[in-house]
Amino acid sequence: MASSDMETYLMWVAGEEKPGEEELIPVEDPATGEIFAHCHAASASDVERTIALAQSAFESGIWSRAPRHQRADVLDKCATLLTAALPDLIALEVRQTGRAIREMKAQVPSLVRWFKYYASLLRVEEQPVLPTAGKLHNFLQRVPLGVVVQITPFNHPLLIAVKKLAPALAAGNSVIVKPSELTPLSTLLLGRLLKDAGVPDGVFNVLPGYGATTGKALVQHPLVRKVDVTGGTEAGKAIGGIVGGNLARYTAELGGKAPLIVFDAADVQLAVNGIAFGSFIASGQTCIASTRIIVQNTIWTELLAKLKEKTDSIALRMGAPSNLESMMGPLVSAKQLNRVEALVTEALNDGKAKVTTGGSRLHGFSPLDGTDFTKGYFYQPTILTSKENNSILQTRIWREEAFGPVIVVVGFDTEEEAVKLANDSEFGLGAGIWTQDVAQAFRVSERINVGITWVNTHHRNDPSSPWGGAKSSSGVGSENGIDAYHAYTTIKSTIINYASVEESLAADDWFSSSAGTVRYG
């Protein structure tokens, strides 16, 4: 069903809105199943033209060779204008993702930190002078790569776009973003905002479209010098194979199946609150969702009871995403809902798991505000445990990324066993440890094979703190921090000989008539 107040969004290319040649993309409200907008999509020809414009802007030097303090000022202006646009951005983000507005009111305002951080980095970055032998001055510069492509997912459209954009723009690149076809709209609004902040035409572009057409045309183009993607592992591998063929740079933040260990030295209620946040924020649709809860058997009964109580309280307060009192929204699409349902049903039907609470799609009406759950893609926050012994370890829901509000709880007796369970995954993005024993926290964090470990907290994300995986299924490279900025640059080494003419004539004439000593290197 389509909404009567439907709006059609155009692509953003070289500082203006432009139509795309592919069929319009319908954009659905996950809470109602209603199509509320359409979005133009880029064809292969659109991609070709946009890359040419982005390359032309790069070669002109209007941004790529602009003084670093000028770029920093523009990024600061981006932060200011983003703050002014928050009400519209938050409302649109809620509508297209189905995320609860209380989440978006917390997340979207934080994005200004990325623009401010990389603006500050530009102002304080030092350029090394190397101790080269001889009368030589050898200095290093970080210079931009050229045209870079960023592919962003449906779960955090603005957050992940800004995380990628800020370092890429700071470095001086020309950027083309392909947002998820499920949630492309808020990223398009960044076009006008960045232009008003002073980003030159052609330096920032947004090309919505599907991966098989728009995405493929972008990542395989020979002028693209870097691709930065957040998405699923299989898609990341496929894109990496294409990018590698062009010898371009590649960063990929891919799948996760985060373990969260609770030791008996933890404060149980604090841990329960942390599990609920780590597991059910964004309806579990995050790459670092704490989906594998590993609990010391000495506190198993107490923790499970309190976790069930907390989970049930969330379910009772689910409603319209636009309701400030709603705790959790729907999944993003029917496809995502069906995947979660299939994984849970399989684990139960195989006799490997049992339901502590939840376990099915929501039907009927919300006790909070009367929202008709049947129209949207709402799934109950769910806790699964083993039917017997640790039988749930044999299920797909233990190993595969469900991307939904479903957690698996297993027990352990020893620290060694906890570490083994935590590392029992092909993924290695994030992990959580809950304990008040600081020595234990240090000991265990060193042994968990992930890129990010949180102790007595979860999902902390700061522009200065690297964000990336430790195993290939969770990607390559990292976002955030100085490393992300460096990944959007290449090193340029300049060596200046300041010896006198006489000294150089004596030392640097390789083919002189005499057979004297000559240098090499």
Coordinates of C-alpha atoms in Angstrom, one line a residue:
M1 CA 0.0 0.0 0.0
A2 CA 1.2 3.5 -0.8
S3 CA 0.8 6.6 1.3
S4 CA -1.2 9.5 -0.1
D5 CA 1.5 12.0 1.0
M6 CA 4.2 10.2 -0.9
E7 CA 7.3 12.1 -1.9
T8 CA 9.9 11.2 -4.5
Y9 CA 13.5 11.8 -3.8
L10 CA 16.2 12.5 -6.5
M11 CA 19.8 11.5 -6.6
W12 CA 22.4 14.0 -5.4
V13 CA 25.1 14.6 -8.0
A14 CA 27.7 17.4 -8.3
G15 CA 25.8 19.7 -6.0
E16 CA 22.3 19.2 -7.4
E17 CA 19.3 16.9 -7.4
K18 CA 19.2 14.8 -10.5
P19 CA 16.9 12.0 -11.7
G20 CA 18.2 8.5 -12.2
E21 CA 17.6 6.2 -15.1
E22 CA 16.8 3.1 -13.2
E23 CA 13.3 2.2 -11.9
L24 CA 12.2 4.1 -8.8
I25 CA 12.9 2.4 -5.5
P26 CA 9.9 2.1 -3.2
V27 CA 10.7 3.0 0.4
E28 CA 8.7 1.2 3.1
D29 CA 7.7 2.1 6.6
P30 CA 8.6 -1.1 8.5
A31 CA 6.1 -0.3 11.3
T32 CA 3.1 -0.3 8.9
G33 CA 4.2 -2.0 5.7
E34 CA 3.3 1.1 3.9
I35 CA 5.3 2.6 1.0
F36 CA 5.6 6.3 1.9
A37 CA 8.2 7.5 -0.6
H38 CA 10.0 6.7 -3.8
C39 CA 13.7 7.2 -4.6
H40 CA 15.4 7.6 -7.9
A41 CA 18.1 5.0 -8.6
A42 CA 21.3 5.2 -10.6
S43 CA 22.0 3.3 -13.8
A44 CA 25.4 2.3 -15.0
S45 CA 25.4 5.4 -17.2
D46 CA 24.5 7.5 -14.1
V47 CA 27.4 6.0 -12.3
E48 CA 29.8 6.7 -15.2
R49 CA 28.8 10.3 -15.3
T50 CA 28.9 10.8 -11.6
I51 CA 32.4 9.3 -11.3
A52 CA 33.6 11.5 -14.1
L53 CA 32.3 14.6 -12.3
A54 CA 33.8 13.5 -9.0
Q55 CA 37.1 12.9 -10.7
S56 CA 37.0 16.3 -12.4
A57 CA 36.4 17.9 -9.0
F58 CA 39.3 16.0 -7.5
E59 CA 41.7 17.0 -10.3
S60 CA 40.6 20.6 -10.1
G61 CA 42.1 20.8 -6.6
I62 CA 39.1 22.8 -5.3
W63 CA 38.9 20.4 -2.4
S64 CA 41.8 18.0 -2.8
R65 CA 44.4 20.7 -2.6
A66 CA 42.5 23.2 -0.5
P67 CA 44.3 24.3 2.7
R68 CA 43.7 21.9 5.5
H69 CA 42.4 24.6 7.7
Q70 CA 39.8 25.5 5.1
R71 CA 38.7 21.9 5.0
A72 CA 38.5 21.8 8.8
D73 CA 36.4 24.9 8.8
V74 CA 34.0 23.3 6.4
L75 CA 33.7 20.2 8.5
D76 CA 32.9 22.3 11.5
K77 CA 30.2 24.0 9.5
C78 CA 28.8 20.6 8.6
A79 CA 28.5 19.8 12.3
T80 CA 26.7 23.1 12.9
L81 CA 24.2 22.6 10.0
L82 CA 23.7 19.0 11.0
T83 CA 22.7 20.1 14.5
A84 CA 20.2 22.6 13.0
A85 CA 18.7 19.9 10.8
L86 CA 18.3 17.3 13.6
P87 CA 14.5 17.3 13.9
D88 CA 13.9 16.6 10.2
L89 CA 16.8 14.0 10.0
I90 CA 15.5 12.2 13.1
A91 CA 11.9 12.0 11.9
L92 CA 13.0 10.6 8.5
E93 CA 15.4 8.2 10.1
V94 CA 12.6 6.8 12.3
R95 CA 10.2 6.5 9.4
Q96 CA 12.5 4.6 7.0
T97 CA 14.3 2.3 9.6
G98 CA 11.5 1.7 12.1
R99 CA 13.9 2.5 14.9
A100 CA 12.3 3.9 18.0
I101 CA 12.5 7.6 18.2
R102 CA 14.1 7.5 21.6
E103 CA 17.1 5.7 20.0
M104 CA 17.3 8.2 17.1
K105 CA 17.1 11.2 19.5
A106 CA 20.2 9.7 21.2
Q107 CA 22.1 8.5 18.2
V108 CA 21.7 11.2 15.5
P109 CA 22.8 14.2 17.5
S110 CA 26.1 12.3 18.3
L111 CA 27.1 12.4 14.6
V112 CA 28.4 16.0 14.9
R113 CA 31.3 14.5 16.9
W114 CA 32.7 12.8 13.8
F115 CA 32.8 16.1 11.8
K116 CA 34.4 17.9 14.7
Y117 CA 36.9 15.2 15.5
Y118 CA 38.3 15.1 11.9
A119 CA 38.2 18.9 11.7
S120 CA 40.4 18.9 14.8
L121 CA 42.7 16.2 13.4
L122 CA 43.3 18.3 10.3
R123 CA 44.4 21.2 12.5
V124 CA 46.8 19.3 14.7
E125 CA 48.2 16.6 12.4
E126 CA 52.0 16.7 12.3
Q127 CA 54.0 15.9 9.2
P128 CA 57.1 13.8 9.8
V129 CA 60.6 14.8 8.8
L130 CA 62.7 11.7 8.5
P131 CA 66.4 11.3 9.6
T132 CA 67.7 10.7 6.1
A133 CA 71.5 10.5 5.9
G134 CA 73.3 13.3 4.2
K135 CA 72.2 16.9 3.4
L136 CA 68.7 15.9 2.6
H137 CA 65.4 17.1 3.9
N138 CA 62.9 14.3 3.7
F139 CA 59.3 15.1 4.7
L140 CA 56.1 13.1 4.4
Q141 CA 52.6 14.3 3.4
R142 CA 49.3 12.5 3.5
V143 CA 47.6 13.2 0.2
P144 CA 44.0 12.1 -0.9
L145 CA 43.4 9.0 -3.0
G146 CA 40.9 10.4 -5.5
V147 CA 37.3 9.2 -6.0
V148 CA 36.2 6.9 -3.2
V149 CA 32.9 4.9 -2.9
Q150 CA 31.1 4.2 0.3
I151 CA 28.4 1.6 0.6
T152 CA 26.2 1.9 3.7
P153 CA 23.7 -0.5 5.3
F154 CA 20.1 -0.1 6.4
N155 CA 20.5 -0.3 10.1
H156 CA 22.3 3.0 10.9
P157 CA 22.0 5.0 7.7
L158 CA 23.2 8.4 8.9
L159 CA 25.6 7.2 11.6
I160 CA 27.6 4.9 9.3
A161 CA 27.5 7.4 6.4
V162 CA 28.9 10.2 8.6
K163 CA 31.5 7.8 10.1
K164 CA 32.8 7.1 6.6
L165 CA 32.3 10.6 5.1
A166 CA 34.1 12.6 7.7
P167 CA 37.6 11.1 7.4
A168 CA 37.2 10.8 3.6
L169 CA 36.3 14.5 3.2
A170 CA 39.0 15.5 5.7
A171 CA 41.6 13.8 3.6
G172 CA 40.5 15.7 0.5
N173 CA 38.8 12.9 -1.5
S174 CA 35.7 13.1 -3.8
V175 CA 33.1 10.8 -2.3
I176 CA 30.2 8.8 -3.7
V177 CA 27.8 7.1 -1.3
K178 CA 25.5 4.3 -2.2
P179 CA 23.0 3.9 0.7
S180 CA 21.0 0.8 1.2
E181 CA 18.0 0.6 -1.0
L182 CA 15.9 0.0 2.1
T183 CA 16.9 3.3 3.8
P184 CA 18.3 5.8 1.3
L185 CA 16.5 9.0 2.2
S186 CA 18.3 10.6 5.1
T187 CA 21.7 10.2 3.3
L188 CA 20.3 12.2 0.4
L189 CA 19.4 15.0 2.7
L190 CA 23.1 15.3 3.6
G191 CA 23.7 16.6 0.0
R192 CA 22.2 20.0 0.5
L193 CA 23.5 20.3 4.0
L194 CA 27.1 19.6 3.0
K195 CA 26.8 22.0 0.0
D196 CA 25.6 24.8 2.3
A197 CA 28.5 24.0 4.6
G198 CA 31.0 24.7 1.7
V199 CA 31.7 21.3 0.3
P200 CA 32.3 22.0 -3.4
D201 CA 30.1 20.5 -6.2
G202 CA 31.2 17.1 -7.2
V203 CA 33.0 16.3 -4.0
F204 CA 30.0 14.7 -2.3
N205 CA 27.5 12.6 -4.3
V206 CA 24.7 10.1 -3.3
L207 CA 23.6 7.4 -5.8
P208 CA 20.8 5.2 -4.5
G209 CA 20.3 1.9 -6.2
Y210 CA 20.5 -1.8 -5.8
G211 CA 23.7 -3.7 -5.2
A212 CA 23.6 -5.8 -8.4
T213 CA 23.4 -2.7 -10.6
T214 CA 24.4 0.5 -9.0
G215 CA 26.7 -1.0 -6.5
K216 CA 28.5 -3.2 -9.0
A217 CA 29.0 -0.4 -11.4
L218 CA 30.5 1.7 -8.7
V219 CA 32.9 -0.8 -7.2
Q220 CA 34.3 -2.1 -10.5
H221 CA 35.1 1.3 -12.0
P222 CA 38.8 1.7 -12.6
L223 CA 38.8 5.4 -11.4
V224 CA 37.6 4.4 -7.9
R225 CA 40.6 4.3 -5.6
K226 CA 38.9 3.0 -2.5
V227 CA 35.8 1.2 -1.5
D228 CA 34.5 1.3 2.1
V229 CA 31.6 -1.0 2.8
T230 CA 29.5 -2.0 5.8
G231 CA 27.4 -5.0 5.2
G232 CA 27.1 -8.8 5.3
T233 CA 30.1 -11.1 5.0
E234 CA 29.2 -12.7 1.7
A235 CA 28.6 -9.3 0.1
G236 CA 31.8 -8.0 1.5
K237 CA 33.8 -10.9 0.0
A238 CA 32.2 -10.4 -3.4
I239 CA 32.9 -6.7 -3.4
G240 CA 36.5 -7.3 -2.2
G241 CA 37.1 -9.6 -5.1
I242 CA 36.1 -6.9 -7.5
V243 CA 38.0 -4.1 -5.8
G244 CA 41.1 -6.2 -5.6
G245 CA 41.0 -6.6 -9.4
N246 CA 41.5 -2.9 -9.7
L247 CA 44.2 -2.8 -6.9
A248 CA 42.1 -0.2 -5.1
R249 CA 42.0 0.2 -1.3
Y250 CA 39.4 -1.6 0.6
T251 CA 37.8 -1.3 4.0
A252 CA 34.9 -3.6 5.1
E253 CA 33.0 -3.8 8.3
L254 CA 31.1 -7.0 8.0
G255 CA 29.3 -9.6 10.2
G256 CA 29.3 -10.1 13.9
K257 CA 28.0 -12.5 16.5
A258 CA 29.1 -10.8 19.6
P259 CA 29.7 -12.9 22.8
L260 CA 28.9 -11.3 26.1
I261 CA 30.4 -13.1 29.2
V262 CA 28.9 -12.5 32.7
F263 CA 31.1 -13.7 35.5
D264 CA 29.9 -14.3 39.1
A265 CA 32.0 -11.3 40.0
A266 CA 29.6 -9.1 38.1
D267 CA 26.8 -7.0 39.5
V268 CA 23.9 -9.0 38.1
Q269 CA 21.5 -6.2 37.6
L270 CA 24.1 -4.1 35.9
A271 CA 24.9 -7.0 33.6
V272 CA 21.2 -7.5 32.8
N273 CA 20.8 -3.9 31.9
G274 CA 23.9 -4.2 29.7
I275 CA 22.6 -7.3 28.0
A276 CA 19.3 -5.7 27.2
F277 CA 20.9 -2.7 25.7
G278 CA 23.6 -4.7 23.8
S279 CA 21.0 -7.2 22.5
F280 CA 17.8 -5.3 21.8
I281 CA 18.9 -1.8 20.7
A282 CA 17.9 -1.3 17.1
S283 CA 15.8 -4.4 17.5
G284 CA 19.0 -6.4 17.5
Q285 CA 19.9 -5.2 14.0
T286 CA 23.5 -4.2 14.7
C287 CA 26.8 -5.8 13.8
I288 CA 27.9 -5.9 17.5
A289 CA 24.6 -7.0 19.0
S290 CA 25.3 -9.2 22.0
T291 CA 23.6 -12.3 20.7
R292 CA 25.6 -15.0 22.5
I293 CA 25.2 -14.5 26.3
I294 CA 27.7 -16.7 28.3
V295 CA 26.8 -16.8 32.0
Q296 CA 28.7 -18.4 34.9
N297 CA 26.5 -21.2 36.2
T298 CA 26.7 -19.9 39.8
I299 CA 24.6 -17.0 38.9
W300 CA 22.6 -18.6 36.0
T301 CA 19.2 -18.8 37.8
E302 CA 19.3 -15.3 39.2
L303 CA 20.5 -13.7 35.9
L304 CA 18.1 -15.5 33.7
A305 CA 15.1 -14.5 35.9
K306 CA 16.1 -10.9 35.9
L307 CA 16.9 -10.9 32.2
K308 CA 13.4 -12.4 31.5
E309 CA 11.8 -9.7 33.6
K310 CA 13.7 -7.0 31.7
T311 CA 12.9 -8.5 28.3
D312 CA 9.2 -8.9 29.1
S313 CA 9.1 -5.2 30.2
I314 CA 10.5 -4.2 26.8
A315 CA 7.9 -6.3 24.9
L316 CA 5.1 -4.6 26.9
R317 CA 6.4 -1.2 25.9
M318 CA 6.7 -1.8 22.1
G319 CA 4.6 0.4 19.9
A320 CA 4.8 3.0 17.1
P321 CA 8.5 4.0 16.5
S322 CA 7.4 7.7 16.6
N323 CA 6.1 7.2 20.2
L324 CA 8.7 8.5 22.7
E325 CA 7.6 5.8 25.2
S326 CA 8.2 3.0 22.7
M327 CA 11.2 0.9 23.7
M328 CA 11.8 -1.1 20.5
G329 CA 10.6 -1.0 16.9
P330 CA 10.1 -3.5 14.1
L331 CA 12.6 -5.2 11.9
V332 CA 13.4 -3.3 8.7
S333 CA 11.7 -5.6 6.2
A334 CA 9.6 -8.7 5.6
K335 CA 12.7 -10.4 4.4
Q336 CA 14.5 -9.7 7.7
L337 CA 11.6 -10.8 9.7
N338 CA 11.3 -14.1 7.8
R339 CA 15.0 -14.8 8.4
V340 CA 14.7 -14.3 12.1
E341 CA 11.6 -16.4 12.3
A342 CA 13.3 -19.2 10.3
L343 CA 16.3 -19.4 12.5
V344 CA 14.3 -19.5 15.7
T345 CA 11.8 -22.0 14.4
E346 CA 14.6 -24.3 13.1
A347 CA 16.3 -24.3 16.5
L348 CA 13.1 -25.1 18.3
N349 CA 11.9 -27.7 15.8
D350 CA 15.2 -29.5 15.9
G351 CA 14.8 -29.9 19.7
K352 CA 18.0 -28.1 20.4
A353 CA 16.5 -25.0 22.0
K354 CA 13.7 -23.8 24.2
V355 CA 12.1 -20.4 24.7
T356 CA 12.5 -18.5 27.9
T357 CA 10.4 -15.6 26.6
G358 CA 9.3 -14.3 23.2
G359 CA 10.0 -16.6 20.2
S360 CA 7.5 -15.3 17.6
R361 CA 6.3 -12.5 15.5
L362 CA 4.0 -10.0 17.2
H363 CA 0.4 -9.9 16.2
G364 CA -2.6 -7.9 17.5
F365 CA -2.4 -4.5 19.0
S366 CA 0.2 -2.7 21.2
P367 CA -0.8 -2.4 24.9
L368 CA 1.3 0.8 24.8
D369 CA -0.4 2.8 22.1
G370 CA -2.7 0.5 20.0
T371 CA -0.2 0.1 17.1
D372 CA -1.4 -2.8 14.8
F373 CA 1.7 -5.1 15.0
T374 CA 0.3 -7.3 12.2
K375 CA 0.8 -4.6 9.6
G376 CA 4.5 -4.1 10.4
Y377 CA 7.5 -6.4 10.9
F378 CA 7.5 -6.6 14.7
Y379 CA 9.3 -9.5 16.5
Q380 CA 9.2 -10.2 20.2
P381 CA 12.5 -9.7 22.1
T382 CA 13.5 -13.3 22.6
I383 CA 15.6 -15.4 24.9
L384 CA 16.6 -19.0 23.9
T385 CA 18.4 -21.6 26.0
S386 CA 19.5 -25.2 25.4
K387 CA 16.9 -27.9 25.6
E388 CA 19.4 -30.1 27.3
N389 CA 23.1 -29.7 28.2
N390 CA 24.5 -27.2 25.7
S391 CA 22.4 -28.4 22.7
I392 CA 21.9 -24.9 21.4
L393 CA 25.5 -24.8 20.4
Q394 CA 24.6 -27.1 17.6
T395 CA 22.1 -24.6 16.0
R396 CA 22.5 -22.1 13.3
I397 CA 21.1 -19.4 15.7
W398 CA 24.3 -19.8 17.8
R399 CA 26.6 -19.4 14.8
E400 CA 24.8 -17.2 12.2
E401 CA 24.1 -13.5 12.3
A402 CA 20.3 -13.3 12.7
F403 CA 20.1 -9.5 12.8
G404 CA 17.1 -9.5 15.1
P405 CA 16.1 -9.3 18.8
V406 CA 17.0 -12.9 19.6
I407 CA 19.7 -13.9 22.2
V408 CA 21.0 -17.3 23.1
V409 CA 22.1 -17.9 26.7
V410 CA 24.5 -20.7 27.7
G411 CA 26.3 -21.5 30.9
F412 CA 29.9 -22.1 31.9
D413 CA 31.9 -23.2 35.0
T414 CA 35.4 -22.0 34.4
E415 CA 37.1 -19.0 32.9
E416 CA 38.8 -21.2 30.3
E417 CA 35.4 -22.5 29.2
A418 CA 34.0 -19.0 28.9
V419 CA 36.8 -17.9 26.7
K420 CA 36.4 -21.0 24.5
L421 CA 32.7 -20.3 24.1
A422 CA 33.3 -16.7 23.3
N423 CA 35.8 -17.6 20.5
D424 CA 33.5 -20.3 19.1
S425 CA 32.6 -18.2 16.0
E426 CA 33.9 -17.3 12.6
F427 CA 33.2 -13.7 13.5
G428 CA 35.4 -11.4 15.6
L429 CA 34.0 -7.9 15.7
G430 CA 32.8 -7.1 19.2
A431 CA 32.5 -8.7 22.7
G432 CA 31.4 -7.8 26.2
I433 CA 32.7 -8.8 29.6
W434 CA 30.9 -8.2 32.8
T435 CA 32.9 -8.5 36.0
Q436 CA 33.9 -6.3 38.9
D437 CA 37.2 -8.2 39.1
V438 CA 39.6 -5.9 37.2
A439 CA 42.3 -8.5 36.9
Q440 CA 39.8 -11.0 35.4
A441 CA 38.7 -8.3 33.0
F442 CA 42.2 -7.7 31.7
R443 CA 43.0 -11.4 31.6
V444 CA 39.9 -12.4 29.6
S445 CA 39.9 -9.4 27.3
E446 CA 43.3 -10.3 26.1
R447 CA 42.1 -13.8 25.1
I448 CA 38.9 -13.0 23.2
N449 CA 39.7 -12.7 19.5
V450 CA 37.7 -9.6 18.5
G451 CA 38.5 -6.1 17.4
I452 CA 36.5 -4.4 20.1
T453 CA 36.0 -5.5 23.7
W454 CA 33.8 -3.6 26.2
V455 CA 34.0 -4.3 29.9
N456 CA 31.0 -3.4 32.1
T457 CA 29.5 -1.6 29.2
H458 CA 28.5 -2.2 25.5
H459 CA 28.3 -0.5 22.1
R460 CA 30.5 2.5 23.1
N461 CA 31.3 4.3 19.9
D462 CA 33.6 7.3 19.7
P463 CA 35.1 8.9 16.6
S464 CA 38.6 8.5 18.1
S465 CA 38.2 4.8 18.9
P466 CA 39.0 2.2 16.1
W467 CA 36.0 0.0 15.0
G468 CA 36.9 -3.1 13.1
G469 CA 37.1 -6.9 13.2
A470 CA 39.8 -9.3 14.2
K471 CA 38.6 -12.2 11.9
S472 CA 38.1 -12.1 8.2
S473 CA 34.4 -12.8 8.4
S474 CA 34.1 -9.5 10.3
G475 CA 35.9 -7.5 7.7
V476 CA 39.2 -5.8 6.9
G477 CA 40.5 -2.4 8.2
S478 CA 38.7 -0.2 10.7
E479 CA 36.5 2.8 11.0
N480 CA 37.1 5.8 13.3
G481 CA 40.3 7.3 14.6
I482 CA 43.4 8.4 12.9
D483 CA 43.7 5.0 11.2
A484 CA 40.5 5.7 9.2
Y485 CA 41.8 9.0 8.1
H486 CA 45.1 7.4 7.0
A487 CA 43.2 4.8 5.1
Y488 CA 41.8 7.6 2.9
T489 CA 45.2 8.9 2.1
T490 CA 48.5 7.8 0.6
I491 CA 51.9 8.7 1.8
K492 CA 53.9 11.2 -0.4
S493 CA 57.6 11.4 0.4
T494 CA 59.5 14.4 -0.8
I495 CA 63.4 14.5 -0.5
I496 CA 65.2 17.9 -1.0
N497 CA 68.9 18.0 -1.4
Y498 CA 70.2 21.2 0.3
A499 CA 73.9 20.5 -0.3
S500 CA 75.9 23.2 -2.1
V501 CA 76.5 23.0 -5.8
E502 CA 80.1 22.3 -5.1
E503 CA 79.3 19.4 -2.7
S504 CA 76.8 17.9 -5.2
L505 CA 79.2 18.1 -8.1
A506 CA 81.8 16.3 -6.0
A507 CA 79.5 13.6 -4.7
D508 CA 76.8 13.1 -7.3
D509 CA 78.5 12.8 -10.6
W510 CA 78.1 9.1 -11.2
F511 CA 79.7 9.2 -14.6
S512 CA 82.6 11.5 -14.0
S513 CA 85.9 10.9 -15.8
S514 CA 87.6 9.8 -12.6
A515 CA 87.0 6.5 -10.8
G516 CA 86.3 8.0 -7.4
T517 CA 83.8 6.9 -4.8
V518 CA 80.2 7.3 -5.7
R519 CA 77.1 7.1 -3.6
Y520 CA 74.3 4.6 -3.9
G521 CA 71.0 5.6 -2.2

